[in-house]
Amino acid sequence: SWPVQEGGRSTSYIRRIPFFSFSSTVEADFNGVHYTPRIFCLCSLTSSCTSLSSFDLVFRRRFGLRPRTTTRTTDHRRLSSSATPPNSPSRKKEKAMGLLNGIRLSARRLLRSRPFRNLALLVTLYVLLDALRYQRRVTSAPRHDPSRPRRAERIYIAGMHYNDASVIRTHWNKAVLDLVEALGRENVYVSVYESGSWDDTKAALRELDGVLEKRGVRRNVVLDERTHAQEVEDVPAEGEEREGWITTPRGKREMRRIPFLARLRNLTLRDLWKLGEEGEMFDTVLFLNDVVFTTEDVLALLDTNGGIYAAACSLDFAHPPSYYDAFALRDSAGQATLMQRWPYFRSEASRAAVMAYSDAVPVRSCWNGIVAMPAAPFLANRRGAAGGIKRLAFRGVDDSLAEEAHLEASECCLVHVDNPLSEQLGVYVNPRVRVGYSPAAYEAVNPGGGRSWLSVWRIVVGVWEGRVRRVLTSERVKEWVVRKRLKEWEARGGGEKEKRSEKGVDCLINEGQVLVYNGWAHV
């Protein structure tokens, strides 16, 4: 824009031509005022750029300016380039910035291109339709076949409680009573063991015991007054060897958590063993954790895989959408779960079954809220290697393995390793049966009204998060550490010593757990 005096008025002439090439300054006087504007030499699409001196000459003639003998011309980029050494930091920085700008411009062109937008649209549609397909499976599949005739099963119900008064009073007692009525009072035996609670758990279980007695249901409700504090304070004397006690990395004798829990779970089976010795048999053992559940949940679980299984487990939730008990759950390849949100598993067989919403997801072990197992392995007396009578029971790993190798395993995982039916009939998780450790958790995973407990967004995130995790993460290092320590422990038991072994390698983790006065702790 250049101001020019015409007819007593000051007028600006503007010339617009696309793409500028280089610049110059021209000095001029208008009505005694000195102007030094910058003139941009522009190139049109159809003509080449004129030289700077020719442009100055044409411009001066157009506006009646006197030609100057000198014209100052500057090409800043050319001067700076020639003045700066090629390997200087500033030149390197300029090259890097140029490269980044080039990448940014290329990416911008790609994102704005029609083929890329069409591809992005197709991918989005595929992901959305895929998620809707999975969600339709969840909403359309029945929990179990209600038309399937149910035979009169004899079921041994085992429960274990510790500071669970709230859920027992509001849900658990009623759910057990409803279940007993559905299965038939004459077909069930209820065994409950409570251990050292300091809340109102004992009183709540006394209420259940009273109602079962009035209804003529056989049961055994044990309320143990011995607390955790008393357990951990009963330290073995110097030199005394007592099962479940080890010297921990903290440098003191402490009681392991897993052998303690295994002993309590076996106490819930005492009446099953006693009745079996007297000739009374049961078809199924139903283990009930301190969860919110319904009779429909249990009936669906009993029908898992058409009723053919060595164990069938529900999915348990404390803080949905993450499942709760990761300690005992192992996929079909014996690995820990990939993530605690749907679709959970790393192995293809387990993951595919979950995504297909099958009622029988194959796993190596599970213990998630409610577990149904055939009673035969718990009742059958089998001769052990030493000739003694041995039946299926809960256990922990050897104390020396826990102390020397710092390895631990859940008793609820090891029971599947020891179960002779696991290889023959299979262990399954039934994702159609979901229980919660609180009413809110149960309602979140059982919304009702034909609604899906998995949102489309949760499905999309789960599918792609699982794919990324399978590529970027691995359990091989953890497994190598565990197997190495196990082999070293087994080797130290060779020679003249008794040979040591642990077949539940899939259950082992690099961890220590001990009992404390108010629960348990890692060591």
PDB file of C-alpha atoms in Angstrom, residues 26 50-68 71:
ATOM      1  CA  VAL A  26      12.483   2.382  -1.453  1.00  0.00           C
ATOM      2  CA  THR A  50      11.044  -9.599 -12.092  1.00  0.00           C
ATOM      3  CA  SER A  51      14.327  -8.430 -10.752  1.00  0.00           C
ATOM      4  CA  LEU A  52      14.293  -6.088  -7.812  1.00  0.00           C
ATOM      5  CA  SER A  53      15.871  -3.227  -9.745  1.00  0.00           C
ATOM      6  CA  SER A  54      13.336  -3.526 -12.582  1.00  0.00           C
ATOM      7  CA  PHE A  55      10.497  -3.504 -10.086  1.00  0.00           C
ATOM      8  CA  ASP A  56      11.885  -0.352  -8.431  1.00  0.00           C
ATOM      9  CA  LEU A  57      12.180   1.376 -11.803  1.00  0.00           C
ATOM     10  CA  VAL A  58       8.607   0.508 -12.850  1.00  0.00           C
ATOM     11  CA  PHE A  59       7.271   1.578  -9.476  1.00  0.00           C
ATOM     12  CA  ARG A  60       9.020   4.951  -9.538  1.00  0.00           C
ATOM     13  CA  ARG A  61       7.827   5.671 -13.060  1.00  0.00           C
ATOM     14  CA  ARG A  62       4.247   4.770 -12.139  1.00  0.00           C
ATOM     15  CA  PHE A  63       4.128   7.239  -9.258  1.00  0.00           C
ATOM     16  CA  GLY A  64       6.350   9.926 -10.786  1.00  0.00           C
ATOM     17  CA  LEU A  65       9.308   9.382  -8.491  1.00  0.00           C
ATOM     18  CA  ARG A  66      12.808  10.356  -9.385  1.00  0.00           C
ATOM     19  CA  PRO A  67      15.103   7.415  -9.962  1.00  0.00           C
ATOM     20  CA  ARG A  68      17.749   6.988  -7.270  1.00  0.00           C
ATOM     21  CA  THR A  71      18.911   1.032  -4.008  1.00  0.00           C
TER      22      THR A  71
END
